[in-house]
CSV table of N, CA and C in Angstrom, one decimal:
chain,number,residue,atom,x,y,z
A,1,UNK,N,0.9,-1.2,0.0
A,1,UNK,CA,0.0,0.0,0.0
A,1,UNK,C,0.9,1.2,0.0
A,2,UNK,N,0.8,2.1,-1.0
A,2,UNK,CA,1.7,3.3,-1.1
A,2,UNK,C,1.3,4.3,-0.1
A,3,UNK,N,2.3,5.1,0.3
A,3,UNK,CA,2.1,6.3,1.2
A,3,UNK,C,1.9,7.5,0.4
A,4,UNK,N,1.0,8.4,0.8
A,4,UNK,CA,0.8,9.7,0.1
A,4,UNK,C,0.9,10.8,1.1
A,5,UNK,N,1.3,12.0,0.6
A,5,UNK,CA,1.2,13.2,1.4
A,5,UNK,C,0.5,14.2,0.6
A,6,UNK,N,-0.5,14.9,1.2
A,6,UNK,CA,-1.3,15.9,0.6
A,6,UNK,C,-1.1,17.2,1.2
A,7,UNK,N,-0.9,18.2,0.4
A,7,UNK,CA,-0.9,19.6,0.9
A,7,UNK,C,-2.2,20.2,0.5
A,8,UNK,N,-3.0,20.6,1.4
A,8,UNK,CA,-4.3,21.1,1.2
A,8,UNK,C,-4.4,22.6,1.6
A,9,UNK,N,-4.8,23.4,0.6
A,9,UNK,CA,-4.9,24.9,0.9
A,9,UNK,C,-6.4,25.2,1.0
A,10,UNK,N,-6.8,25.7,2.2
A,10,UNK,CA,-8.2,26.0,2.4
A,10,UNK,C,-8.4,27.5,2.5
A,11,UNK,N,-9.6,28.0,2.5
A,11,UNK,CA,-9.9,29.4,2.7
A,11,UNK,C,-9.4,29.9,4.0
A,12,UNK,N,-8.8,31.1,4.1
A,12,UNK,CA,-8.3,31.6,5.3
A,12,UNK,C,-9.4,31.8,6.4
A,13,UNK,N,-10.6,32.2,5.9
A,13,UNK,CA,-11.7,32.4,6.8
A,13,UNK,C,-12.6,31.3,7.0
A,14,UNK,N,-12.2,30.1,6.6
A,14,UNK,CA,-13.0,28.9,6.8
A,14,UNK,C,-13.2,28.6,8.3
A,15,UNK,N,-14.4,28.3,8.7
A,15,UNK,CA,-14.7,28.1,10.1
A,15,UNK,C,-14.1,26.8,10.6
A,16,UNK,N,-14.0,26.7,11.9
A,16,UNK,CA,-13.4,25.6,12.6
A,16,UNK,C,-14.2,24.3,12.4
A,17,UNK,N,-15.6,24.5,12.4
A,17,UNK,CA,-16.5,23.4,12.2
A,17,UNK,C,-16.4,22.8,10.9
A,18,UNK,N,-16.2,23.6,9.8
A,18,UNK,CA,-16.1,23.1,8.5
A,18,UNK,C,-14.8,22.4,8.2
A,19,UNK,N,-13.7,22.9,8.9
A,19,UNK,CA,-12.4,22.2,8.7
A,19,UNK,C,-12.4,20.8,9.5
A,20,UNK,N,-13.0,20.8,10.6
A,20,UNK,CA,-13.1,19.6,11.4
A,20,UNK,C,-13.9,18.5,10.6
A,21,UNK,N,-15.0,19.0,10.0
A,21,UNK,CA,-15.9,18.1,9.2
A,21,UNK,C,-15.1,17.6,8.0
A,22,UNK,N,-14.4,18.5,7.4
A,22,UNK,CA,-13.6,18.1,6.2
A,22,UNK,C,-12.6,17.0,6.5
A,23,UNK,N,-11.8,17.2,7.6
A,23,UNK,CA,-10.8,16.2,7.9
A,23,UNK,C,-11.3,14.9,8.5
A,24,UNK,N,-12.4,15.0,9.2
A,24,UNK,CA,-13.1,13.8,9.6
A,24,UNK,C,-13.5,12.9,8.5
A,25,UNK,N,-14.2,13.6,7.5
A,25,UNK,CA,-14.6,12.9,6.3
A,25,UNK,C,-13.4,12.3,5.5
A,26,UNK,N,-12.3,13.1,5.4
A,26,UNK,CA,-11.1,12.6,4.8
A,26,UNK,C,-10.6,11.4,5.4
A,27,UNK,N,-10.5,11.4,6.8
A,27,UNK,CA,-10.0,10.3,7.5
A,27,UNK,C,-10.9,9.0,7.4
A,28,UNK,N,-12.2,9.3,7.4
A,28,UNK,CA,-13.2,8.2,7.3
A,28,UNK,C,-13.0,7.5,6.0
A,29,UNK,N,-12.9,8.2,4.9
A,29,UNK,CA,-12.8,7.6,3.6
A,29,UNK,C,-11.5,6.7,3.5
A,30,UNK,N,-10.4,7.2,4.1
A,30,UNK,CA,-9.2,6.4,4.1
A,30,UNK,C,-9.3,5.2,4.9
A,31,UNK,N,-9.8,5.3,6.1
A,31,UNK,CA,-9.8,4.2,7.1
A,31,UNK,C,-10.9,3.1,6.7
A,32,UNK,N,-12.1,3.6,6.1
A,32,UNK,CA,-13.1,2.6,5.8
A,32,UNK,C,-12.6,1.7,4.7
A,33,UNK,N,-11.7,2.1,3.8
A,33,UNK,CA,-11.2,1.3,2.7
A,33,UNK,C,-9.9,0.7,3.0
A,34,UNK,N,-9.5,0.5,4.3
A,34,UNK,CA,-8.3,-0.2,4.7
A,34,UNK,C,-7.1,0.6,4.8
A,35,UNK,N,-7.1,1.9,4.7
A,35,UNK,CA,-5.9,2.7,4.8
A,35,UNK,C,-5.6,3.1,6.2
A,36,UNK,N,-4.5,3.8,6.4
A,36,UNK,CA,-4.1,4.3,7.6
A,36,UNK,C,-3.7,5.8,7.5
A,37,UNK,N,-4.3,6.6,8.4
A,37,UNK,CA,-3.9,8.1,8.4
A,37,UNK,C,-2.8,8.2,9.4
A,38,UNK,N,-1.6,8.7,8.9
A,38,UNK,CA,-0.4,8.8,9.7
A,38,UNK,C,-0.4,10.1,10.5
A,39,UNK,N,-1.0,11.2,9.9
A,39,UNK,CA,-1.0,12.5,10.6
A,39,UNK,C,-1.6,13.6,9.8
A,40,UNK,N,-2.1,14.6,10.5
A,40,UNK,CA,-2.7,15.8,10.0
A,40,UNK,C,-2.0,17.0,10.7
A,41,UNK,N,-1.3,17.8,9.9
A,41,UNK,CA,-0.5,18.9,10.5
A,41,UNK,C,-1.1,20.2,10.0
A,42,UNK,N,-1.3,21.1,10.9
A,42,UNK,CA,-1.8,22.4,10.5
A,42,UNK,C,-0.6,23.4,10.6
A,43,UNK,N,-0.4,24.1,9.4
A,43,UNK,CA,0.7,25.0,9.3
A,43,UNK,C,0.3,26.5,9.4
A,44,UNK,N,-0.9,26.8,9.6
A,44,UNK,CA,-1.4,28.1,9.8
A,44,UNK,C,-1.7,28.8,8.5
A,45,UNK,N,-2.1,30.1,8.7
A,45,UNK,CA,-2.4,30.9,7.5
A,45,UNK,C,-1.1,31.6,7.0
A,46,UNK,N,-0.8,31.4,5.7
A,46,UNK,CA,0.4,31.9,5.1
A,46,UNK,C,0.1,32.6,3.8
A,47,UNK,N,0.9,33.5,3.4
A,47,UNK,CA,0.7,34.1,2.0
A,47,UNK,C,1.0,33.1,0.9
A,48,UNK,N,0.2,33.3,-0.2
A,48,UNK,CA,0.4,32.5,-1.3
A,48,UNK,C,1.5,33.1,-2.3
A,49,UNK,N,2.2,32.4,-3.0
A,49,UNK,CA,3.2,33.0,-3.9
A,49,UNK,C,2.5,33.7,-5.1
A,50,UNK,N,1.3,33.4,-5.4
A,50,UNK,CA,0.6,34.1,-6.5
A,50,UNK,C,-0.9,34.1,-6.1
A,51,UNK,N,-1.6,35.0,-6.6
A,51,UNK,CA,-3.0,35.1,-6.3
A,51,UNK,C,-3.8,33.8,-6.8
A,52,UNK,N,-4.6,33.3,-5.9
A,52,UNK,CA,-5.4,32.1,-6.2
A,52,UNK,C,-6.9,32.6,-6.5
A,53,UNK,N,-7.4,32.0,-7.6
A,53,UNK,CA,-8.8,32.3,-8.0
A,53,UNK,C,-9.7,31.1,-7.8
A,54,UNK,N,-10.8,31.3,-7.2
A,54,UNK,CA,-11.8,30.2,-7.0
A,54,UNK,C,-12.7,30.2,-8.2
A,55,UNK,N,-13.3,29.0,-8.5
A,55,UNK,CA,-14.2,28.9,-9.6
A,55,UNK,C,-15.5,29.7,-9.3
A,56,UNK,N,-16.0,29.7,-8.0
A,56,UNK,CA,-17.2,30.4,-7.6
A,56,UNK,C,-16.8,31.4,-6.5
A,57,UNK,N,-17.7,32.4,-6.4
A,57,UNK,CA,-17.5,33.4,-5.3
A,57,UNK,C,-17.8,32.8,-4.0
A,58,UNK,N,-17.0,33.1,-3.0
A,58,UNK,CA,-17.3,32.6,-1.6
A,58,UNK,C,-18.5,33.3,-1.0
A,59,UNK,N,-18.8,32.9,0.2
A,59,UNK,CA,-20.0,33.5,0.9
A,59,UNK,C,-19.7,34.9,1.3
A,60,UNK,N,-18.4,35.3,1.4
A,60,UNK,CA,-18.1,36.7,1.7
A,60,UNK,C,-18.0,37.6,0.5
A,61,UNK,N,-18.2,37.0,-0.7
A,61,UNK,CA,-18.1,37.7,-2.0
A,61,UNK,C,-16.7,37.8,-2.6
A,62,UNK,N,-15.8,37.1,-2.0
A,62,UNK,CA,-14.4,37.1,-2.5
A,62,UNK,C,-14.2,36.0,-3.5
A,63,UNK,N,-13.4,36.3,-4.5
A,63,UNK,CA,-13.1,35.3,-5.5
A,63,UNK,C,-11.6,35.1,-5.7
A,64,UNK,N,-10.8,36.1,-5.3
A,64,UNK,CA,-9.4,36.0,-5.3
A,64,UNK,C,-8.8,36.0,-3.9
A,65,UNK,N,-7.8,35.2,-3.7
A,65,UNK,CA,-7.2,35.1,-2.4
A,65,UNK,C,-5.7,35.2,-2.5
A,66,UNK,N,-5.1,36.0,-1.5
A,66,UNK,CA,-3.6,36.1,-1.4
A,66,UNK,C,-3.1,35.3,-0.2
A,67,UNK,N,-4.0,34.8,0.6
A,67,UNK,CA,-3.6,34.0,1.8
A,67,UNK,C,-4.4,32.7,1.8
A,68,UNK,N,-3.9,31.7,2.4
A,68,UNK,CA,-4.6,30.4,2.6
A,68,UNK,C,-4.1,29.7,3.8
A,69,UNK,N,-4.9,28.8,4.3
A,69,UNK,CA,-4.6,28.0,5.4
A,69,UNK,C,-4.0,26.7,4.9
A,70,UNK,N,-2.7,26.4,5.3
A,70,UNK,CA,-2.0,25.2,4.8
A,70,UNK,C,-2.1,24.1,5.8
A,71,UNK,N,-2.5,22.9,5.3
A,71,UNK,CA,-2.7,21.7,6.1
A,71,UNK,C,-2.1,20.5,5.3
A,72,UNK,N,-1.3,19.7,6.0
A,72,UNK,CA,-0.6,18.6,5.4
A,72,UNK,C,-1.2,17.3,6.0
A,73,UNK,N,-1.6,16.4,5.2
A,73,UNK,CA,-2.1,15.1,5.6
A,73,UNK,C,-1.2,14.0,5.1
A,74,UNK,N,-0.8,13.0,5.9
A,74,UNK,CA,0.0,11.9,5.5
A,74,UNK,C,-0.8,10.6,5.7
A,75,UNK,N,-0.9,9.7,4.7
A,75,UNK,CA,-1.7,8.5,4.9
A,75,UNK,C,-1.2,7.4,3.9
A,76,UNK,N,-1.6,6.2,4.2
A,76,UNK,CA,-1.3,5.0,3.4
A,76,UNK,C,-2.7,4.5,2.9
A,77,UNK,N,-2.8,4.4,1.6
A,77,UNK,CA,-4.0,3.9,1.0
A,77,UNK,C,-3.8,3.4,-0.4
A,78,UNK,N,-4.8,2.6,-0.9
A,78,UNK,CA,-4.8,2.1,-2.2
A,78,UNK,C,-5.0,3.3,-3.2
A,79,UNK,N,-4.6,3.1,-4.5
A,79,UNK,CA,-4.8,4.2,-5.5
A,79,UNK,C,-6.3,4.5,-5.7
A,80,UNK,N,-7.2,3.5,-5.6
A,80,UNK,CA,-8.6,3.7,-5.7
A,80,UNK,C,-9.2,4.6,-4.6
A,81,UNK,N,-8.6,4.5,-3.4
A,81,UNK,CA,-9.0,5.3,-2.3
A,81,UNK,C,-8.6,6.8,-2.5
A,82,UNK,N,-7.4,6.9,-3.1
A,82,UNK,CA,-6.9,8.3,-3.4
A,82,UNK,C,-7.8,9.0,-4.4
A,83,UNK,N,-8.5,8.3,-5.3
A,83,UNK,CA,-9.4,9.0,-6.2
A,83,UNK,C,-10.6,9.4,-5.4
A,84,UNK,N,-11.1,8.7,-4.4
A,84,UNK,CA,-12.2,9.1,-3.6
A,84,UNK,C,-11.9,10.3,-2.7
A,85,UNK,N,-10.7,10.3,-2.2
A,85,UNK,CA,-10.2,11.4,-1.4
A,85,UNK,C,-10.1,12.7,-2.2
A,86,UNK,N,-9.6,12.6,-3.4
A,86,UNK,CA,-9.5,13.7,-4.3
A,86,UNK,C,-10.9,14.3,-4.7
A,87,UNK,N,-11.8,13.4,-4.9
A,87,UNK,CA,-13.2,13.8,-5.2
A,87,UNK,C,-13.8,14.5,-4.0
A,88,UNK,N,-13.6,14.1,-2.8
A,88,UNK,CA,-14.0,14.7,-1.6
A,88,UNK,C,-13.5,16.1,-1.5
A,89,UNK,N,-12.2,16.3,-1.7
A,89,UNK,CA,-11.5,17.6,-1.7
A,89,UNK,C,-12.0,18.5,-2.8
A,90,UNK,N,-12.2,18.0,-3.9
A,90,UNK,CA,-12.6,18.8,-5.1
A,90,UNK,C,-14.0,19.4,-4.8
A,91,UNK,N,-14.9,18.6,-4.2
A,91,UNK,CA,-16.3,19.0,-3.9
A,91,UNK,C,-16.5,19.9,-2.7
A,92,UNK,N,-15.5,20.0,-1.9
A,92,UNK,CA,-15.6,20.8,-0.6
A,92,UNK,C,-15.4,22.3,-0.9
A,93,UNK,N,-16.3,23.1,-0.4
A,93,UNK,CA,-16.3,24.6,-0.6
A,93,UNK,C,-15.1,25.3,0.0
A,94,UNK,N,-14.6,24.7,1.1
A,94,UNK,CA,-13.5,25.4,1.9
A,94,UNK,C,-12.1,25.2,1.2
A,95,UNK,N,-12.0,24.2,0.3
A,95,UNK,CA,-10.7,23.9,-0.3
A,95,UNK,C,-10.4,24.8,-1.5
A,96,UNK,N,-9.3,25.4,-1.5
A,96,UNK,CA,-8.8,26.2,-2.6
A,96,UNK,C,-8.1,25.3,-3.6
A,97,UNK,N,-7.0,24.7,-3.1
A,97,UNK,CA,-6.2,23.8,-3.9
A,97,UNK,C,-5.8,22.6,-3.1
A,98,UNK,N,-5.3,21.5,-3.8
A,98,UNK,CA,-4.7,20.4,-3.1
A,98,UNK,C,-3.7,19.8,-4.0
A,99,UNK,N,-2.6,19.2,-3.4
A,99,UNK,CA,-1.6,18.6,-4.2
A,99,UNK,C,-1.2,17.3,-3.5
A,100,UNK,N,-1.2,16.2,-4.3
A,100,UNK,CA,-0.8,14.9,-3.7
A,100,UNK,C,0.5,14.4,-4.2
A,101,UNK,N,1.3,13.9,-3.3
A,101,UNK,CA,2.7,13.4,-3.6
A,101,UNK,C,2.7,12.0,-3.1
A,102,UNK,N,3.2,11.1,-3.9
A,102,UNK,CA,3.4,9.7,-3.5
A,102,UNK,C,4.8,9.6,-2.8
A,103,UNK,N,4.9,9.1,-1.6
A,103,UNK,CA,6.1,9.1,-0.8
A,103,UNK,C,6.8,7.8,-1.2
A,104,UNK,N,8.0,7.9,-1.7
A,104,UNK,CA,8.8,6.7,-2.1
A,104,UNK,C,9.5,6.1,-0.9
A,105,UNK,N,9.3,4.8,-0.6
A,105,UNK,CA,9.9,4.2,0.5
A,105,UNK,C,11.2,3.5,0.1
A,106,UNK,N,12.1,3.2,1.1
A,106,UNK,CA,13.3,2.5,0.8
A,106,UNK,C,13.1,1.1,0.2
A,107,UNK,N,12.1,0.4,0.7
A,107,UNK,CA,11.8,-0.9,0.2
A,107,UNK,C,11.4,-0.9,-1.3
A,108,UNK,N,10.6,0.1,-1.7
A,108,UNK,CA,10.2,0.2,-3.1
A,108,UNK,C,11.4,0.5,-4.0
A,109,UNK,N,12.4,1.2,-3.5
A,109,UNK,CA,13.6,1.5,-4.3
A,109,UNK,C,14.4,0.2,-4.4
A,110,UNK,N,14.5,-0.6,-3.4
A,110,UNK,CA,15.3,-1.8,-3.4
A,110,UNK,C,14.6,-2.8,-4.4
A,111,UNK,N,13.3,-2.8,-4.4
A,111,UNK,CA,12.6,-3.8,-5.3
A,111,UNK,C,12.7,-3.4,-6.8
A,112,UNK,N,13.0,-2.1,-7.0
A,112,UNK,CA,13.0,-1.7,-8.4
A,112,UNK,C,14.1,-2.4,-9.2
A,113,UNK,N,13.8,-2.7,-10.4
A,113,UNK,CA,14.8,-3.5,-11.3
A,113,UNK,C,16.0,-2.7,-11.6
A,114,UNK,N,15.9,-1.4,-11.7
A,114,UNK,CA,17.0,-0.6,-12.1
A,114,UNK,C,17.8,0.0,-10.9
A,115,UNK,N,17.6,-0.5,-9.7
A,115,UNK,CA,18.3,0.0,-8.5
A,115,UNK,C,19.7,-0.5,-8.5
A,116,UNK,N,20.7,0.4,-8.3
A,116,UNK,CA,22.0,-0.1,-8.1
A,116,UNK,C,22.5,0.4,-6.7
A,117,UNK,N,23.1,-0.6,-6.0
A,117,UNK,CA,23.7,-0.2,-4.7
A,117,UNK,C,24.9,0.6,-4.9
A,118,UNK,N,24.9,1.8,-4.3
A,118,UNK,CA,26.1,2.7,-4.5
A,118,UNK,C,27.4,2.2,-3.8
A,119,UNK,N,27.3,1.3,-2.9
A,119,UNK,CA,28.4,0.8,-2.1
A,119,UNK,C,29.1,-0.4,-2.7
A,120,UNK,N,28.6,-0.9,-3.8
A,120,UNK,CA,29.3,-2.1,-4.4
A,120,UNK,C,30.2,-1.7,-5.5
């Protein structure tokens, strides 16, 4: 089961209740399908390198954002589960952007056919 790390950017004014609901749903989707949530880290509200535009106007009437709340989640799940998690994030109103990275383990590098031990 591969490990994934997701960087999730949410609206800076998103309420505590909506964020708790989002990450509870995120964790439930992963765990119901046999995955493991390793951690959820909140990095606070930070400036974005470029202006972010939402597809729809938020409840405050804003469409462009210069700041976002950064949250990192780390979990192990099957690729089919990752598609469900991405669908959940895409449909949530509080999420601006998300980026998923597959974490490469040492065992997967050793199993690769083109791996060469640098000490031989």
